[in-house]
Amino acid sequence: MSETASAPSGKTPVDFWFDPLCPWAWMTSRWVLEVEKLRDIEVRWHIMSLAVLNEPKLDELPEDYRELLTTKAWAPIRVVTAAWQKHGDDVLGPLYTALGTRFHNQGEGPTREAIAAALEEVGLPADLIDYADQEDFEFDAELRASHKEGIDKVGQDVGTPVIALPGADGEQIAFFGPVVTPAPKGEQAARLWDGTIAVASIPGFYEIKRTRTVGPDFSNL
């Protein structure tokens, strides 16, 4: 059976790996949720970690990004991982939405207060916030395994998001991206999805890219 076998809903599953810290992943996630309204797909959420991804090359990173990864990136992904392990896959999407709305749309950033408010919003136990500061993290192996699953599909020279979708012969193919700002809505969202499906259907397709000239735009979210 191929990896893209229908979900229980009968829709085509699309796997999405995210780190709640990443503004670009956030916009891509809002796009794919828009597509979920317009095409016969069902998004399945998975975690990855920018902190884990960049562990081997921390010394090579710009100082401000290195500081972000070492001081702010671990708390939210640990809390999300703990929520997932204790309460199941179904909490990932709602918790990601609650966190991303606060971190990005509302400009609160990945603060302890924002994480606690997100937990409360989705009805998860408040004590999950304790995992934010747990350096000897109880679910570190599960976090890294989920991260590895996504990265193994696309390679190390990427970031977040990673999406896996139907490719040639019905097998899944994964990409980093698409990276887009602002998040497309309506027919624009559907056209971008159709284009993504089109390139995924070409077995030898790997990359389209241009330099970003603008920052993340959350104005339509």
XYZ file of N, CA and C in Angstrom:
663
model
N 0.858 -1.206 0.000
C 0.000 0.000 0.000
C 0.883 1.242 0.000
N 0.568 2.226 -0.825
C 1.385 3.426 -0.881
C 1.140 4.296 0.326
N 2.104 5.206 0.573
C 2.003 6.106 1.713
C 0.839 7.071 1.581
N 0.304 7.245 0.378
C -0.780 8.195 0.176
C -2.139 7.522 0.171
N -2.232 6.302 0.663
C -3.534 5.655 0.787
C -4.489 6.577 1.531
N -5.763 6.509 1.178
C -6.734 7.436 1.733
C -6.759 7.394 3.251
N -6.979 8.575 3.824
C -7.195 8.675 5.256
C -8.558 8.073 5.592
N -8.841 7.853 6.886
C -10.161 7.322 7.260
C -11.319 8.145 6.694
N -11.090 9.425 6.473
C -12.131 10.294 5.912
C -12.356 10.041 4.427
N -11.444 9.271 3.784
C -11.514 9.063 2.350
C -10.754 10.111 1.564
N -10.210 11.116 2.231
C -9.465 12.178 1.568
C -7.993 11.786 1.436
N -7.278 12.508 0.589
C -5.855 12.271 0.402
C -5.074 12.906 1.543
N -4.276 12.129 2.265
C -3.522 12.712 3.366
C -2.328 13.524 2.874
N -2.101 14.657 3.511
C -0.934 15.502 3.266
C -0.223 15.678 4.601
N 1.014 15.212 4.673
C 1.767 15.269 5.921
C 2.576 16.548 5.988
N 2.517 17.207 7.139
C 3.109 18.542 7.300
C 3.939 18.548 8.579
N 5.248 18.783 8.422
C 6.153 18.896 9.575
C 6.399 20.363 9.879
N 6.242 20.746 11.140
C 6.354 22.149 11.521
C 7.154 22.308 12.807
N 7.774 23.469 12.935
C 8.266 23.979 14.207
C 7.467 25.249 14.463
N 6.769 25.364 15.596
C 5.902 26.527 15.811
C 6.651 27.848 15.844
N 7.975 27.801 15.985
C 8.771 29.021 16.013
C 8.883 29.675 14.643
N 8.753 28.913 13.566
C 9.096 29.388 12.225
C 7.946 30.163 11.583
N 8.140 31.451 11.254
C 7.058 32.226 10.633
C 6.730 31.766 9.221
N 7.726 31.251 8.499
C 7.472 30.788 7.132
C 6.640 29.510 7.130
N 6.945 28.602 8.048
C 6.120 27.400 8.193
C 4.698 27.774 8.582
N 4.561 28.779 9.423
C 3.237 29.220 9.853
C 2.387 29.647 8.656
N 2.952 30.443 7.779
C 2.168 30.886 6.622
C 1.856 29.731 5.677
N 2.810 28.831 5.492
C 2.531 27.666 4.647
C 1.431 26.806 5.263
N 1.435 26.690 6.574
C 0.401 25.889 7.242
C -0.977 26.508 7.077
N -1.055 27.830 7.091
C -2.353 28.484 6.903
C -2.824 28.306 5.460
N -1.873 28.308 4.529
C -2.215 28.031 3.129
C -2.767 26.624 2.977
N -2.096 25.621 3.557
C -2.545 24.247 3.345
C -3.891 24.001 4.022
N -4.191 24.726 5.108
C -5.520 24.623 5.706
C -6.577 25.258 4.807
N -6.202 26.313 4.098
C -7.111 26.890 3.112
C -7.371 25.889 1.985
N -6.307 25.218 1.550
C -6.451 24.205 0.500
C -7.361 23.078 0.965
N -7.300 22.746 2.249
C -8.131 21.670 2.796
C -9.619 21.967 2.585
N -9.980 23.242 2.495
C -11.371 23.625 2.247
C -11.739 23.498 0.773
N -10.734 23.493 -0.091
C -10.968 23.626 -1.532
C -10.639 22.380 -2.342
N -9.843 21.491 -1.762
C -9.442 20.273 -2.434
C -9.659 19.097 -1.489
N -9.694 17.904 -2.026
C -10.057 16.716 -1.249
C -8.836 16.164 -0.501
N -8.301 16.965 0.434
C -7.119 16.577 1.194
C -7.401 16.648 2.687
N -6.574 15.979 3.441
C -6.634 16.040 4.900
C -5.213 16.185 5.438
N -4.969 17.261 6.180
C -3.631 17.542 6.697
C -3.374 16.707 7.944
N -2.194 16.081 7.979
C -1.745 15.345 9.157
C -0.488 16.049 9.669
N -0.530 16.466 10.942
C 0.519 17.299 11.508
C 1.599 16.453 12.174
N 2.840 16.917 12.004
C 4.005 16.275 12.620
C 4.963 17.365 13.089
N 5.800 17.023 14.053
C 6.736 18.016 14.571
C 8.128 17.805 13.999
N 8.810 18.930 13.797
C 10.240 18.928 13.552
C 10.814 20.075 14.373
N 12.117 20.207 14.408
C 12.727 21.184 15.306
C 13.880 21.884 14.615
N 13.790 23.207 14.537
C 14.905 23.986 14.013
C 16.127 23.878 14.908
N 15.910 23.725 16.208
C 17.039 23.559 17.125
C 17.781 22.259 16.842
N 17.035 21.175 16.646
C 17.660 19.896 16.311
C 18.341 19.976 14.949
N 17.660 20.566 13.974
C 18.201 20.655 12.618
C 19.560 21.347 12.600
N 19.696 22.381 13.421
C 20.907 23.204 13.380
C 21.951 22.835 14.428
N 21.693 21.799 15.214
C 22.681 21.396 16.229
C 24.090 21.186 15.656
N 24.246 20.515 14.510
C 25.601 20.246 14.023
C 26.356 21.485 13.536
N 25.642 22.582 13.290
C 26.289 23.751 12.686
C 26.045 25.041 13.455
N 25.808 24.943 14.752
C 25.522 26.134 15.547
C 26.638 27.171 15.438
N 27.874 26.727 15.460
C 29.006 27.660 15.427
C 29.103 28.424 14.117
N 28.438 27.924 13.078
C 28.509 28.567 11.766
C 27.384 29.571 11.549
N 26.427 29.627 12.472
C 25.246 30.458 12.273
C 25.488 31.892 12.740
N 24.754 32.859 12.176
C 24.818 34.232 12.698
C 24.459 34.251 14.186
N 25.074 35.159 14.903
C 24.924 35.167 16.364
C 23.474 35.299 16.806
N 22.703 36.156 16.132
C 21.328 36.360 16.570
C 20.475 35.116 16.353
N 20.701 34.398 15.234
C 19.941 33.173 14.981
C 20.385 32.068 15.935
N 21.669 31.989 16.194
C 22.172 30.996 17.143
C 21.570 31.222 18.531
N 21.470 32.479 18.935
C 20.872 32.786 20.234
C 19.396 32.409 20.270
N 18.681 32.679 19.172
C 17.267 32.304 19.097
C 17.094 30.801 19.273
N 17.911 30.027 18.590
C 17.786 28.570 18.643
C 18.129 28.021 20.020
N 19.098 28.612 20.679
C 19.548 28.060 21.969
C 18.738 28.582 23.151
N 18.063 29.720 22.989
C 17.345 30.289 24.133
C 15.829 30.237 24.017
N 15.272 30.193 22.785
C 13.823 30.294 22.620
C 13.184 29.141 21.854
N 13.977 28.397 21.091
C 13.379 27.398 20.200
C 12.929 26.148 20.930
N 13.610 25.801 22.027
C 13.313 24.517 22.664
C 11.984 24.494 23.412
N 11.632 25.577 24.075
C 10.442 25.559 24.942
C 9.162 25.185 24.189
N 8.818 25.878 23.102
C 7.541 25.530 22.451
C 7.528 24.126 21.858
N 8.624 23.688 21.258
C 8.594 22.359 20.638
C 8.557 21.264 21.686
N 9.163 21.494 22.842
C 9.046 20.513 23.923
C 7.613 20.414 24.426
N 6.962 21.545 24.588
C 5.570 21.532 25.067
C 4.665 20.852 24.048
N 4.850 21.153 22.769
C 4.033 20.512 21.728
C 4.282 19.006 21.719
N 5.537 18.605 21.835
C 5.852 17.174 21.845
C 5.214 16.479 23.036
N 5.302 17.083 24.204
C 4.703 16.489 25.394
C 3.190 16.385 25.254
N 2.560 17.429 24.697
C 1.110 17.383 24.478
C 0.743 16.252 23.532
N 1.510 16.101 22.484
C 1.290 15.024 21.505
C 1.446 13.657 22.152
N 2.493 13.461 22.937
C 2.741 12.171 23.552
C 1.703 11.820 24.612
N 1.218 12.805 25.313
C 0.269 12.551 26.397
C -1.188 12.557 25.940
N -1.473 13.256 24.837
C -2.878 13.452 24.458
C -3.192 13.098 23.013
N -2.214 12.619 22.266
C -2.492 12.069 20.949
C -2.318 13.038 19.790
N -2.368 12.464 18.583
C -2.143 13.227 17.354
C -3.129 14.372 17.179
N -4.354 14.196 17.660
C -5.404 15.168 17.362
C -5.160 16.531 17.997
N -4.271 16.626 18.976
C -4.031 17.922 19.616
C -3.046 18.769 18.825
N -2.305 18.148 17.892
C -1.224 18.880 17.227
C -1.734 20.061 16.404
N -2.737 19.851 15.582
C -3.250 20.935 14.752
C -3.806 22.091 15.561
N -4.737 21.842 16.486
C -5.276 22.951 17.283
C -4.223 23.674 18.120
N -3.288 22.925 18.708
C -2.263 23.578 19.517
C -1.332 24.413 18.638
N -0.975 23.895 17.480
C -0.145 24.676 16.562
C -0.845 25.972 16.176
N -2.130 25.901 15.868
C -2.882 27.103 15.514
C -2.888 28.106 16.663
N -3.116 27.629 17.873
C -3.151 28.533 19.023
C -1.789 29.168 19.275
N -0.731 28.377 19.166
C 0.618 28.909 19.371
C 0.998 29.887 18.259
N 0.794 29.471 17.012
C 1.197 30.317 15.897
C 0.460 31.641 15.867
N -0.812 31.624 16.209
C -1.578 32.872 16.243
C -0.962 33.848 17.230
N -0.550 33.347 18.371
C 0.066 34.218 19.381
C 1.495 34.614 18.996
N 2.273 33.638 18.594
C 3.673 33.921 18.266
C 3.797 34.912 17.109
N 3.014 34.691 16.054
C 3.221 35.396 14.791
C 2.169 36.475 14.532
N 0.899 36.105 14.455
C -0.134 37.092 14.143
C -0.208 38.193 15.201
N -0.146 37.794 16.461
C -0.297 38.755 17.549
C 1.034 39.310 18.041
N 2.136 38.793 17.522
C 3.447 39.345 17.828
C 3.941 39.097 19.240
N 3.402 38.090 19.920
C 3.826 37.833 21.294
C 5.165 37.106 21.368
N 5.517 36.388 20.285
C 6.747 35.611 20.305
C 6.596 34.370 21.171
N 7.634 33.523 21.194
C 7.549 32.234 21.892
C 7.794 32.362 23.400
N 6.979 33.183 24.055
C 7.127 33.399 25.492
C 6.415 32.301 26.281
N 6.810 32.158 27.511
C 6.144 31.191 28.395
C 4.663 31.540 28.542
N 4.367 32.841 28.610
C 2.984 33.291 28.766
C 2.140 32.932 27.541
N 2.725 33.092 26.353
C 1.998 32.760 25.127
C 1.737 31.262 25.038
N 2.734 30.459 25.431
C 2.557 29.007 25.396
C 1.474 28.582 26.376
N 1.496 29.142 27.580
C 0.492 28.799 28.590
C -0.909 29.184 28.127
N -1.024 30.343 27.490
C -2.336 30.787 26.992
C -2.837 29.871 25.885
N -1.941 29.403 25.037
C -2.336 28.486 23.967
C -2.831 27.157 24.529
N -2.149 26.650 25.541
C -2.594 25.414 26.188
C -4.001 25.576 26.761
N -4.231 26.700 27.417
C -5.553 26.956 27.999
C -6.615 27.045 26.911
N -6.290 27.703 25.813
C -7.263 27.892 24.730
C -7.763 26.568 24.177
N -6.858 25.589 24.036
C -7.267 24.319 23.427
C -7.658 23.270 24.469
N -7.724 23.681 25.735
C -8.214 22.788 26.778
C -7.234 21.728 27.220
N -5.945 21.994 27.070
C -4.925 21.053 27.530
C -4.473 21.418 28.940
N -3.974 20.447 29.697
C -3.583 20.710 31.074
C -2.506 21.789 31.176
N -2.684 22.670 32.144
C -1.753 23.785 32.322
C -0.348 23.312 32.674
N -0.249 22.141 33.326
C 1.074 21.710 33.763
C 1.968 21.234 32.621
N 1.436 21.172 31.393
C 2.300 20.870 30.250
C 3.375 21.938 30.059
N 3.127 23.151 30.567
C 4.108 24.217 30.456
C 5.410 23.858 31.168
N 5.342 22.953 32.122
C 6.550 22.561 32.857
C 7.588 21.921 31.946
N 7.141 21.353 30.829
C 8.085 20.726 29.908
C 8.930 21.755 29.152
N 8.503 22.999 29.167
C 9.235 24.041 28.446
C 10.674 24.161 28.937
N 10.871 23.968 30.223
C 12.192 24.161 30.829
C 12.867 22.844 31.191
N 12.336 21.740 30.717
C 12.875 20.432 31.088
C 14.064 20.096 30.182
N 15.265 20.420 30.635
C 16.457 20.215 29.802
C 16.701 18.736 29.521
N 16.485 17.883 30.518
C 16.568 16.438 30.298
C 15.172 15.978 29.864
N 14.819 16.326 28.638
C 13.436 16.247 28.186
C 12.956 14.806 28.097
N 11.836 14.552 28.729
C 11.285 13.201 28.831
C 10.982 12.582 27.469
N 10.570 13.411 26.507
C 10.156 12.895 25.207
C 11.128 13.310 24.097
N 12.382 13.468 24.455
C 13.379 13.897 23.472
C 13.508 12.899 22.321
N 13.464 11.615 22.634
C 13.605 10.594 21.593
C 12.449 10.666 20.595
N 11.244 10.907 21.094
C 10.083 10.991 20.203
C 10.148 12.248 19.335
N 10.596 13.365 19.925
C 10.770 14.590 19.164
C 11.749 14.360 18.012
N 12.899 13.769 18.344
C 13.941 13.575 17.329
C 13.521 12.547 16.275
N 12.748 11.569 16.674
C 12.286 10.579 15.701
C 11.324 11.204 14.692
N 10.415 12.058 15.167
C 9.489 12.743 14.263
C 10.250 13.688 13.335
N 11.191 14.411 13.912
C 12.034 15.304 13.113
C 12.770 14.521 12.026
N 13.357 13.421 12.412
C 14.129 12.614 11.464
C 13.253 12.070 10.348
N 12.038 11.678 10.685
C 11.125 11.154 9.672
C 10.895 12.170 8.569
N 10.682 13.434 8.957
C 10.470 14.471 7.956
C 11.729 14.798 7.178
N 12.844 14.965 7.882
C 14.097 15.342 7.230
C 14.596 14.229 6.318
N 14.391 12.992 6.702
C 14.827 11.881 5.847
C 14.133 11.898 4.493
N 12.969 12.537 4.422
C 12.237 12.591 3.161
C 12.791 13.650 2.209
N 13.494 14.655 2.764
C 13.913 15.781 1.921
C 15.411 16.070 1.968
N 16.122 15.592 2.982
C 17.545 15.881 3.103
C 17.824 16.983 4.108
N 19.092 17.154 4.437
C 19.500 18.047 5.516
C 19.545 19.520 5.115
N 19.635 19.825 3.827
C 19.837 21.219 3.417
C 18.510 21.949 3.232
N 17.607 21.793 4.212
C 16.295 22.428 4.166
C 15.977 22.985 5.543
N 14.769 23.453 5.694
C 14.293 23.925 6.986
C 12.872 23.446 7.204
N 12.058 24.281 7.813
C 10.661 23.978 8.041
C 9.820 25.017 7.299
N 8.735 24.631 6.621
C 8.047 23.358 6.735
C 8.558 22.308 5.751
N 8.220 21.069 6.066
C 8.337 19.961 5.132
C 6.925 19.436 4.906
N 6.552 19.284 3.638
C 5.252 18.673 3.335
C 5.472 17.458 2.451
N 4.677 16.429 2.682
C 4.701 15.224 1.858
C 3.321 15.064 1.239
N 3.278 14.897 -0.081
C 2.028 14.904 -0.822
C 2.095 13.893 -1.958
N 0.973 13.656 -2.636
C 0.973 12.647 -3.694
C 1.913 13.018 -4.831
N 2.741 12.059 -5.221
C 3.640 12.239 -6.347
C 3.307 11.264 -7.457
N 4.296 10.927 -8.262
C 4.110 9.992 -9.361
C 3.706 8.623 -8.831
N 2.796 7.966 -9.524
C 2.368 6.605 -9.192
C 1.720 6.507 -7.812
N 1.251 7.638 -7.276
C 0.559 7.605 -6.005
C 1.441 7.562 -4.786
N 2.747 7.484 -4.952
C 3.655 7.485 -3.812
C 3.877 8.910 -3.325
N 4.172 9.040 -2.042
C 4.422 10.370 -1.505
C 5.771 10.910 -1.972
N 5.802 12.222 -2.178
C 7.054 12.935 -2.389
C 7.033 14.132 -1.453
N 8.178 14.464 -0.896
C 8.248 15.540 0.094
C 9.068 16.699 -0.438
N 8.688 17.907 0.005
C 9.394 19.131 -0.337
C 9.575 19.975 0.914
N 10.604 20.807 0.894
C 10.666 21.951 1.803
C 9.861 23.073 1.154
N 8.887 23.595 1.898
C 8.060 24.664 1.351
C 6.670 24.148 0.974
N 5.952 24.868 0.100
C 6.365 26.111 -0.534
C 6.463 27.277 0.455
N 7.450 28.139 0.224
C 7.646 29.332 1.041
C 6.952 30.483 0.337
N 5.994 31.096 0.997
C 5.166 32.114 0.346
C 4.689 33.110 1.389
N 4.563 34.362 0.980
C 4.031 35.397 1.865
C 3.289 36.447 1.043
N 2.110 36.879 1.477
C 1.326 36.303 2.565
C 0.726 34.957 2.155
N 0.062 34.299 3.090
C -0.544 33.000 2.795
C -1.673 33.170 1.781
N -1.605 32.473 0.631
C -2.659 32.621 -0.388
C -4.022 32.166 0.146
N -5.040 32.830 -0.350
C -6.415 32.510 0.006
C -7.216 32.172 -1.251
N -8.314 31.455 -1.061
C -9.256 31.221 -2.140
C -8.629 30.572 -3.360
N -8.965 31.103 -4.534
C -8.516 30.505 -5.778
C -6.996 30.527 -5.915
N -6.342 31.562 -5.370
C -4.878 31.596 -5.382
C -4.308 30.401 -4.633
N -4.879 30.087 -3.481
C -4.415 28.940 -2.693
C -4.588 27.650 -3.475
N -5.730 27.505 -4.133
C -5.998 26.295 -4.908
C -5.041 26.164 -6.086
N -4.742 27.284 -6.767
C -3.830 27.233 -7.906
C -2.422 26.841 -7.468
N -1.978 27.386 -6.334
C -0.653 27.017 -5.839
C -0.613 25.534 -5.490
N -1.680 25.023 -4.911
C -1.735 23.599 -4.604
C -1.677 22.758 -5.879
N -2.454 23.145 -6.859
C -2.462 22.386 -8.107
C -1.075 22.392 -8.752
N -0.378 23.527 -8.658
C 0.974 23.590 -9.183
C 1.933 22.719 -8.398
N 1.761 22.672 -7.093
C 2.610 21.828 -6.253
C 2.401 20.355 -6.591
N 1.148 19.975 -6.774
C 0.846 18.602 -7.198
C 1.476 18.309 -8.560
N 1.442 19.301 -9.450
C 1.990 19.104 -10.794
C 3.491 18.827 -10.744
N 4.246 19.621 -9.984
C 5.690 19.385 -9.941
C 6.003 18.097 -9.184
N 5.171 17.753 -8.203
C 5.395 16.506 -7.469
C 5.204 15.282 -8.359
N 4.467 15.448 -9.455
C 4.209 14.316 -10.341
C 5.381 14.027 -11.270
N 6.392 14.894 -11.272
C 7.561 14.717 -12.134
C 8.670 14.065 -11.303
N 9.024 12.813 -11.571
C 9.977 12.108 -10.705
C 11.316 12.819 -10.540
N 11.794 13.522 -11.567
C 13.094 14.165 -11.476
C 13.066 15.598 -11.003
N 11.897 16.103 -10.591
C 11.819 17.497 -10.149
C 12.373 17.652 -8.739
N 13.200 18.691 -8.537
C 13.782 18.925 -7.217
C 13.565 20.336 -6.698
N 13.717 21.365 -7.520
C 13.797 22.688 -6.905
C 13.394 23.791 -7.871
N 12.621 24.760 -7.346
C 12.436 26.077 -7.937
C 12.695 27.062 -6.803
N 13.480 28.096 -7.049
C 13.800 29.003 -5.947
C 14.167 30.380 -6.468
N 13.826 31.411 -5.682
C 14.348 32.750 -5.910
C 14.590 33.397 -4.558
N 15.435 34.422 -4.541
C 15.788 35.082 -3.286
C 14.579 35.816 -2.720
N 14.329 35.639 -1.427
C 13.237 36.369 -0.780
C 13.617 37.830 -0.628
N 12.713 38.713 -1.014
C 12.966 40.155 -0.910
C 12.055 40.834 0.107
N 11.153 40.087 0.719
C 10.260 40.622 1.751
C 10.238 39.670 2.924
N 9.834 40.186 4.072
C 9.703 39.357 5.251
C 8.321 38.754 5.362
N 8.075 37.978 6.401
C 6.760 37.370 6.605
C 5.658 38.424 6.748
N 4.560 38.212 6.067
C 3.418 39.116 6.083
C 2.216 38.355 6.634
N 1.804 38.695 7.846
C 0.684 38.013 8.513
C -0.625 38.809 8.404
N -0.653 39.823 7.542
C -1.758 40.777 7.557
C -3.102 40.161 7.184
N -3.100 39.036 6.473
C -4.385 38.448 6.072
C -4.759 37.242 6.925
N -4.047 37.020 8.018
C -4.333 35.870 8.882
C -5.060 36.302 10.140
